[in-house]
Coordinates of C-alpha atoms and ligand atoms in Angstrom, one line a residue:
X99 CA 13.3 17.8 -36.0
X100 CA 12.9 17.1 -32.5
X101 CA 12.0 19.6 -30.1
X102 CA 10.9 19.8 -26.6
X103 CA 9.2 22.0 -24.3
X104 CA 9.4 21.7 -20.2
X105 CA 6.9 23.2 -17.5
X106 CA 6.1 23.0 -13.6
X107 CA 7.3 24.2 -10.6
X108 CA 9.5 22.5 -8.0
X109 CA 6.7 22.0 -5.8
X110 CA 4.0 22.3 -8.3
X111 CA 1.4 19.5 -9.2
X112 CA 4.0 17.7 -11.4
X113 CA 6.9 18.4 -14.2
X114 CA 6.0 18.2 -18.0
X115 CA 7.7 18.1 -21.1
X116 CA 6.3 17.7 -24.6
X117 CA 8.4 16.4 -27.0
X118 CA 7.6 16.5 -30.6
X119 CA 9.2 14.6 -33.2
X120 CA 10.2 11.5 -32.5
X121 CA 9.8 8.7 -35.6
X122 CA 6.9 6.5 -35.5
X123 CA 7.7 2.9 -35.4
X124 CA 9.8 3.1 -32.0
X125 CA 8.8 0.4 -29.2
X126 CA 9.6 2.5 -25.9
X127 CA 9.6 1.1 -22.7
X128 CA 8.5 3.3 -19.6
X129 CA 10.7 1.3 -17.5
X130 CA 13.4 3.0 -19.0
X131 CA 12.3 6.6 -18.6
X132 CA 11.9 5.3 -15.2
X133 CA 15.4 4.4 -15.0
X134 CA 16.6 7.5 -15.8
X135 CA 15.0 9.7 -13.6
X136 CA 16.1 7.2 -11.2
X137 CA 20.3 8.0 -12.2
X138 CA 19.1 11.6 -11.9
X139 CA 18.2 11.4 -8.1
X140 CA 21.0 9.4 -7.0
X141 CA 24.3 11.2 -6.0
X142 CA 26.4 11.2 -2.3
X143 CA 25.7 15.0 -1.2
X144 CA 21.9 15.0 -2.6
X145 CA 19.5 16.8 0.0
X146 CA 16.2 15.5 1.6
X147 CA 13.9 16.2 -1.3
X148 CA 15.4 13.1 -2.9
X149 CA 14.3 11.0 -0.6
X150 CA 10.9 12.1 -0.3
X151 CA 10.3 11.8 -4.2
X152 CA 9.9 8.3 -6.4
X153 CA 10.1 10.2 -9.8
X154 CA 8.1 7.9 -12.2
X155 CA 6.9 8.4 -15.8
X156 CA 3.0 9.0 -17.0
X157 CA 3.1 9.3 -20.7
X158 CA -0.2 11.0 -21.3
X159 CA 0.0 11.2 -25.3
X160 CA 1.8 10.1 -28.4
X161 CA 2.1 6.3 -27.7
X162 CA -0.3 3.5 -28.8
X163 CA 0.5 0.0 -27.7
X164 CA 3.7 1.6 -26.6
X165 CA 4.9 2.7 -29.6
X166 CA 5.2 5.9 -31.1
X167 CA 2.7 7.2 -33.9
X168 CA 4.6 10.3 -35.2
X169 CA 2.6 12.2 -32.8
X170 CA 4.4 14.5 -30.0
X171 CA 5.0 12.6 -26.7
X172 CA 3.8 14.4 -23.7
X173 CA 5.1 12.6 -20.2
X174 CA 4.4 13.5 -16.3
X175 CA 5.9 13.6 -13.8
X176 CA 4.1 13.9 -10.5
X177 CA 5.8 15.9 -7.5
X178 CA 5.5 14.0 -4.1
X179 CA 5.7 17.6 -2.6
X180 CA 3.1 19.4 -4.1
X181 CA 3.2 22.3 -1.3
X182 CA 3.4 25.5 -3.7
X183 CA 0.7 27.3 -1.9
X184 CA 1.5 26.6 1.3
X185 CA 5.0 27.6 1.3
X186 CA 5.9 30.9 3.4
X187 CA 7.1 33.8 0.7
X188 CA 10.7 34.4 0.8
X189 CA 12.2 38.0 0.9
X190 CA 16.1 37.4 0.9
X191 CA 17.3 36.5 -2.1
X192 CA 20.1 34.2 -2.5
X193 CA 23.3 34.9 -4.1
X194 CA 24.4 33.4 -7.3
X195 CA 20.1 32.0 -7.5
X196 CA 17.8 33.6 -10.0
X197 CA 15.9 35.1 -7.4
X198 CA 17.0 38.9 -7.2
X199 CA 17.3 39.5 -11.4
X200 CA 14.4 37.0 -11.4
X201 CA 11.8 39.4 -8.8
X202 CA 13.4 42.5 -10.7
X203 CA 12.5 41.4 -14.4
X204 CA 9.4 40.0 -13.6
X205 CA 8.0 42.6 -11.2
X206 CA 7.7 40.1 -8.2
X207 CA 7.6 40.7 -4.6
X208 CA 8.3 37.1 -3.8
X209 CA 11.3 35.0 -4.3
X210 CA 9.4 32.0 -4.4
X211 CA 7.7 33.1 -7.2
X212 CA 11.5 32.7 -9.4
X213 CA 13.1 30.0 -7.4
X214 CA 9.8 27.4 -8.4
X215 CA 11.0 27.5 -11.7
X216 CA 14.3 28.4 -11.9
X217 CA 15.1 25.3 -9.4
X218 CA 16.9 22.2 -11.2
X219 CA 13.9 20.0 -10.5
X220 CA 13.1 21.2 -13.9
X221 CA 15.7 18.7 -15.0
X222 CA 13.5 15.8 -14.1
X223 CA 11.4 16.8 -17.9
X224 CA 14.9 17.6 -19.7
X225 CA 15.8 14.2 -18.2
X226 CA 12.4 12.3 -19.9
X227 CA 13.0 14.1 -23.0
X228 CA 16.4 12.9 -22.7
X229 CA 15.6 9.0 -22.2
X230 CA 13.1 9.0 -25.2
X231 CA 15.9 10.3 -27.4
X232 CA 18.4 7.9 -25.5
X233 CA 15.8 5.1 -26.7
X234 CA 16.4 6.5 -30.5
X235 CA 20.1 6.5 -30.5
X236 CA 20.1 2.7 -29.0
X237 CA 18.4 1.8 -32.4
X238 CA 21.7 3.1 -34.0
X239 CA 24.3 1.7 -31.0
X240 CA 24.9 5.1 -29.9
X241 CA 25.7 4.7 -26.1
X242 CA 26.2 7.9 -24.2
X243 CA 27.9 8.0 -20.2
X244 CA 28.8 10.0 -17.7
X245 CA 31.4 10.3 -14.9
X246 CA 32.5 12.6 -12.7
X247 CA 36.1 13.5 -12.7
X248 CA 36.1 16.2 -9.6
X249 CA 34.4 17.5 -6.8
X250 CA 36.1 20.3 -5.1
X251 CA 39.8 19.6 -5.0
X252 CA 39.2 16.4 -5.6
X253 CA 40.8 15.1 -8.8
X254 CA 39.8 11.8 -10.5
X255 CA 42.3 9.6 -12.6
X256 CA 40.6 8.2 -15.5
X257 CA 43.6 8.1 -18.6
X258 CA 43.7 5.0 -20.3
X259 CA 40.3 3.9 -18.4
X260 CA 37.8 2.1 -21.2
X261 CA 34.6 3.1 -22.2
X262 CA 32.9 0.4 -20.8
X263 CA 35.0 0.2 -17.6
X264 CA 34.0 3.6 -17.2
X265 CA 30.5 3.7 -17.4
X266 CA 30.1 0.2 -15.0
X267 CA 32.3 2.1 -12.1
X268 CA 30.6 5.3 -12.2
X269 CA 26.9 3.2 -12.1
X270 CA 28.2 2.0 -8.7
X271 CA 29.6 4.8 -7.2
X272 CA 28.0 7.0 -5.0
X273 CA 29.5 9.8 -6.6
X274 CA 29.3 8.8 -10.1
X275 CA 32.9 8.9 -10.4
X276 CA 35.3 5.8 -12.1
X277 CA 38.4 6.3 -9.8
X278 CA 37.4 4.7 -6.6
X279 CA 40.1 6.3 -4.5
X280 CA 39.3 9.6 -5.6
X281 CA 35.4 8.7 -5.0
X282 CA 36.4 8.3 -1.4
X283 CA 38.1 11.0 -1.0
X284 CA 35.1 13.1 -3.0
X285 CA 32.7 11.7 -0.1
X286 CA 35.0 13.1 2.6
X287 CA 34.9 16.6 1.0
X288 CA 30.9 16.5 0.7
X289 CA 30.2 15.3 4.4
X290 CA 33.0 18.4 5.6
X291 CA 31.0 21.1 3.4
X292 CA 27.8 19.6 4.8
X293 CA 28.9 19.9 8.2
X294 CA 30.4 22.9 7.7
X295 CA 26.9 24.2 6.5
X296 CA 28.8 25.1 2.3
X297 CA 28.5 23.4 -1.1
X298 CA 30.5 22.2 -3.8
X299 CA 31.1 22.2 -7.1
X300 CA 33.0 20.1 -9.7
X301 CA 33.8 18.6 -13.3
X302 CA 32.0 16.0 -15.0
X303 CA 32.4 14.2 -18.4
X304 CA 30.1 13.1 -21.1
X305 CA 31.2 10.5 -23.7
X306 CA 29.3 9.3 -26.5
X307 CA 30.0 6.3 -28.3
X308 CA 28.7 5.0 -31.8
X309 CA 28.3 8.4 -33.4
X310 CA 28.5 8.3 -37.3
X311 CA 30.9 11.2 -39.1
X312 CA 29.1 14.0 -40.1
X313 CA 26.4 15.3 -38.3
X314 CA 26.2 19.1 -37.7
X315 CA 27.4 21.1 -40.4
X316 CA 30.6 23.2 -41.3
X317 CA 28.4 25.4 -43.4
X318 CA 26.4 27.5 -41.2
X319 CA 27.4 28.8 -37.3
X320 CA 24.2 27.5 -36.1
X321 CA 24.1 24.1 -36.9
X322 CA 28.0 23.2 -35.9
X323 CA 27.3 20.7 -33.2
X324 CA 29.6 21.5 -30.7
X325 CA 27.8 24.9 -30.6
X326 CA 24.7 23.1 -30.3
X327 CA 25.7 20.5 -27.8
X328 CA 27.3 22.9 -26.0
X329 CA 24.1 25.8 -25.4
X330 CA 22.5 22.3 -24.3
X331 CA 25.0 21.9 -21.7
X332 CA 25.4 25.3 -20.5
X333 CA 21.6 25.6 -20.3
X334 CA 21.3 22.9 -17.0
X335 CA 21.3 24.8 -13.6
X336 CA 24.7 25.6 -12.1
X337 CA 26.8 24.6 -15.4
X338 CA 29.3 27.3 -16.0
X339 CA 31.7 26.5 -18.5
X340 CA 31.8 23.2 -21.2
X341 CA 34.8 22.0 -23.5
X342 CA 35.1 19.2 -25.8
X343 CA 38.2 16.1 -25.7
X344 CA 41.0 17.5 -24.5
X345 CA 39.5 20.9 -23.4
X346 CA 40.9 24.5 -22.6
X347 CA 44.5 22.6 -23.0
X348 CA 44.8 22.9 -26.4
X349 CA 45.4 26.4 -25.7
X350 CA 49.0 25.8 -24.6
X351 CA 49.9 23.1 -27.1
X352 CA 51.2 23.4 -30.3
X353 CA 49.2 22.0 -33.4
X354 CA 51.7 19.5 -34.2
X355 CA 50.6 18.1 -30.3
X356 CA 47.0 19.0 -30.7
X357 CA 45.7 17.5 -34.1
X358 CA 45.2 14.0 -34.2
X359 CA 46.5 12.1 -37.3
X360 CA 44.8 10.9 -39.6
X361 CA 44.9 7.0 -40.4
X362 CA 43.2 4.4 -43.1
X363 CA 42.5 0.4 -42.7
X364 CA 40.7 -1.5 -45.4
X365 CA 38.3 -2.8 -42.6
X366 CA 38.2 0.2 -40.2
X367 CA 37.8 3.3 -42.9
X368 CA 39.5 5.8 -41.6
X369 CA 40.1 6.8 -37.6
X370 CA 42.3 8.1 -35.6
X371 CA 44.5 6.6 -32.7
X372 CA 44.5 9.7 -30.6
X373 CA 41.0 12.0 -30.1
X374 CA 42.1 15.2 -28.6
X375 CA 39.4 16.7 -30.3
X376 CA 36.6 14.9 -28.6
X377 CA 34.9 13.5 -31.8
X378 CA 34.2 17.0 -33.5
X379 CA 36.1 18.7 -36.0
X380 CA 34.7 21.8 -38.0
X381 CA 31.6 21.5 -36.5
X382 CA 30.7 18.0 -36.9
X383 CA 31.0 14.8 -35.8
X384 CA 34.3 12.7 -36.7
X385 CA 33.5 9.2 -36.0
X386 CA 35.4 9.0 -33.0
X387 CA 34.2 9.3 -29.1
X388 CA 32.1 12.6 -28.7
X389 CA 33.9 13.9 -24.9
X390 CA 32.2 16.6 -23.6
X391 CA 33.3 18.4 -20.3
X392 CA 31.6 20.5 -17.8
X393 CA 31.9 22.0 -14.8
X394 CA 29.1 23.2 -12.3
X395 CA 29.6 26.1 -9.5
X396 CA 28.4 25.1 -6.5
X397 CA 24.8 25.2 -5.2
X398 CA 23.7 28.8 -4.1
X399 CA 21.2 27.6 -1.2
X400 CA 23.3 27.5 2.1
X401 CA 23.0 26.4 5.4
X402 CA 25.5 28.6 6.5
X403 CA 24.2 31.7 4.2
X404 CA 25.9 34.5 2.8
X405 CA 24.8 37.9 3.4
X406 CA 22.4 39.6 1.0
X407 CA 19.5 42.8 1.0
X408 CA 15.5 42.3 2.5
X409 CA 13.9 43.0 -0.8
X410 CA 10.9 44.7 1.6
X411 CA 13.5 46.1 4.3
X412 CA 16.7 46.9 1.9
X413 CA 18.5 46.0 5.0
X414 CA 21.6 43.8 5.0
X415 CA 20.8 40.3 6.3
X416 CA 21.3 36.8 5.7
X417 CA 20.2 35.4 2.4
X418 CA 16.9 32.5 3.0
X419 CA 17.9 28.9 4.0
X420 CA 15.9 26.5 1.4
X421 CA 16.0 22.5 2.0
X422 CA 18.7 21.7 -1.0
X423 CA 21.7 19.8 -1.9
X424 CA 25.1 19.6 -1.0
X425 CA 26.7 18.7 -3.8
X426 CA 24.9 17.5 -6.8
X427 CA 27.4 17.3 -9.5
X428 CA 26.7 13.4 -10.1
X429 CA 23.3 14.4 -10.8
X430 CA 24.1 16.7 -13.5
X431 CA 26.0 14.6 -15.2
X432 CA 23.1 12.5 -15.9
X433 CA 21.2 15.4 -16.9
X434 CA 24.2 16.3 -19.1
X435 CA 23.9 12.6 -21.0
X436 CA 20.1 13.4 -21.4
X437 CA 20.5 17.1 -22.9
X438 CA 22.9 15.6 -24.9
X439 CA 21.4 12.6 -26.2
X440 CA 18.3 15.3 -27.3
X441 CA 21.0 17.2 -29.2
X442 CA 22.5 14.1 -30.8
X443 CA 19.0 12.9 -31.3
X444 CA 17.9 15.7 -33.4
X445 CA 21.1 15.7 -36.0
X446 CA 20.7 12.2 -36.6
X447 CA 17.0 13.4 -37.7
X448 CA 18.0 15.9 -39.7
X449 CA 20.8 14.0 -41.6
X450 CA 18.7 10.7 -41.8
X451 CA 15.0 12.1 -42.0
X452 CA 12.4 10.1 -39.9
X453 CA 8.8 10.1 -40.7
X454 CA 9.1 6.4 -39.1
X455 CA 11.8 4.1 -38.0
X456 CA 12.0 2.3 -41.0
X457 CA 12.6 5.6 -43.2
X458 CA 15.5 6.3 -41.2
X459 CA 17.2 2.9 -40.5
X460 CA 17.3 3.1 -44.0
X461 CA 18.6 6.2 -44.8
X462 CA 21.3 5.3 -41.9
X463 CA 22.4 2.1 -43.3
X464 CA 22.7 3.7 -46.8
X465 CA 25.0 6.4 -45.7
X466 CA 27.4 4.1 -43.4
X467 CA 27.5 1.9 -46.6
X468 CA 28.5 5.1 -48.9
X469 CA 31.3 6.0 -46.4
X470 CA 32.4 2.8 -45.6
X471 CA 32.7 2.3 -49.1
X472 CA 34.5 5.9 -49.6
Ligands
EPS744 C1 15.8 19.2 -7.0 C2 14.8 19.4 -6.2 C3 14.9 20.6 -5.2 C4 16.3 20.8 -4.8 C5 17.3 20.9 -6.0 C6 17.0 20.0 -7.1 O1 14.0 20.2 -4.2 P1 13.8 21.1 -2.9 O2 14.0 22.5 -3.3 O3 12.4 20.8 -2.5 O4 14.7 20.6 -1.8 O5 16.7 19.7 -4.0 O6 17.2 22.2 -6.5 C7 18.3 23.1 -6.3 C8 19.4 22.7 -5.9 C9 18.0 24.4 -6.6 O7 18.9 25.3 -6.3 O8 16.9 24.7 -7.0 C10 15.7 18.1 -8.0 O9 14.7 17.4 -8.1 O10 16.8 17.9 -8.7

């Protein structure tokens, strides 16, 4: 079983996440941890804390010559800004943050003492738990991406778009999105909410390729993996709603436009040529494209801020003005492929076992054989 703790604040020492788990056996190369805390800070719309950090790896346990001994993997990163202790308390707590229900539960008379934690810096460990796991999958071809299909009004047009053409225009665009008119037009929209002192929100996609059929379980509600992958998703700051292939849609079609046939080749097994169900059906994986869909509120810091109550005072006023983003919807679609690759990660471990590479390599081979030969 994998599993992962994080810890740190946003301007803390440094973020950490333990993750335990992991088959020994596994070569894995800091340079692509490195990497993907790198995706995560990229993004058209990210704010000035971005620039000021150069997230890098230090895997402090777990590894010998680099590889993985079965023993749980505990990685660093250090914060550039370290100022926790210097930074001035803040009394006005902003809607749609953590910070009022966060000083009420907790019985603190600082917001700064809720918005350390509850900040999506945090997603710097998920996204290190997340590139161990991605270096798992890779030993099995699973290949996950992420795109962003809208910012704001801003629609994307992706139908028909491959895979691979996918993921090699979102790399290269600024706002992680494959339709490079739309990007252009997603740019615009940022730079107006910027100078117009707001944020935005938007969609993004997750698509995972190479999946096997049958992980998660039909059996019992907990392990159905569309419930799992989606707590993962809905658990990343700002996320407010996810849906799998082709979404909330298949609420207004009938089943006859819905369900996606089945079909059988001698070479192929069986597949499907349409996959409105996103690569999941009753609660497991089908063989086809995992697509997973989110959608993230906008960010609740403001330059122009909304009104709010002086937790001291209880006077109206205007809720506190913290250096943030615009818009950082690319970003969480990076953090979206490393929640999920976790989550993936975890139900190929349970369905293959994984003492050590080897065990489950084996175990994986000897199941695609069984279906294959089905
Ligand atoms: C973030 C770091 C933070 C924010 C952002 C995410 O840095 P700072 O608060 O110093 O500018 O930029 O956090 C939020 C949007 C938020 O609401 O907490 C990061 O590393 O991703």
């Amino acid at each position: 079983m994998l599993r992962y703790l994080t810890s740190g604040e946003s301007h803390g020492k440094c973020m950490l996440t333990i993750v335990d788990g992991m088959p020994a056996g596994l070569v894995i190369d800091r340079a692509k941890i490195d990497a993907e805390l790198s995706r995560r800070m990229q993004g058209y719309g990210r704010g000035k804390r971005m620039k000021l950090e150069a997230d890098k790896v230090d895997i402090l346990s777990g590894l010998r010559k680099s590889k993985t001994i079965g023993s749980p993997i505990a990685i660093m990163v250090k914060n550039i800004d370290h100022s926790i202790d210097r930074l001035p308390a803040v009394l006005e707590p902003r809607p749609g943050h953590a910070d009022l229900t966060g000083i009420l539960k907790h019985d603190l008379k600082d917001v700064r003492d809720v918005l350390e934690r509850a900040s999506a810096r945090d997603t710097v460990a998920r996204v290190a738990a997340g590139a161990l796991a991605k270096i798992l999958l890779g030993e099995f071809g699973i290949k996950i991406i992420s795109h962003v299909t809208t910012i704001g009004t801003v629609e994307a047009e992706t139908k028909g778009v491959e895979f691979s053409q996918i993921a090699m225009k979102a790399e290269k665009s600024p706002v992680r999105c494959a339709d490079l008119a739309a990007a252009a037009l997603m740019i615009k929209e940022i730079d107006k909410a910027r100078s117009e002192g707001d944020t935005l929100g938007g969609i993004f996609k997750v698509l995972i390729k190479g999946v096997p059929p049958g992980l998660g379980s039909y059996a019992q509600w907990d392990r159905r993996i569309d419930g799992i992958l989606a707590k993962a998703i809905m658990s990343i700051q700002a996320i407010k709603g996810v849906s799998f292939g082709m979404g909330f849609d298949v609420g207004s079609g009938r089943g006859s436009a819905v369900h996606d046939e089945i079909f059988y080749e001698r070479t192929k097994g069986f597949f499907r040529k349409t996959n409105n169900a996103g690569g999941i059906e009753g609660g497991m994986t089908n063989g086809e494209e995992i697509v997973i869909q989110a959608v993230m509120k906008p960010i609740s810091t403001l330059k122009k801020p909304l009104s709010t109550i002086g937790i001291r005072t209880k006077k109206r006023i205007l809720a506190s003005v913290e250096r943030s983003d615009v818009c950082a919807v690319p970003a969480a679609a990076v953090i979206g492929e490393a929640v999920s690759a976790i989550e993936i990660a975890n139900a190929m471990l349970e369905k293959f076992g994984g003492d050590s590479i080897l065990e489950m390599r084996r175990n994986y081979k000897g199941y695609i054989e069984q279906v294959r030969k089905f």
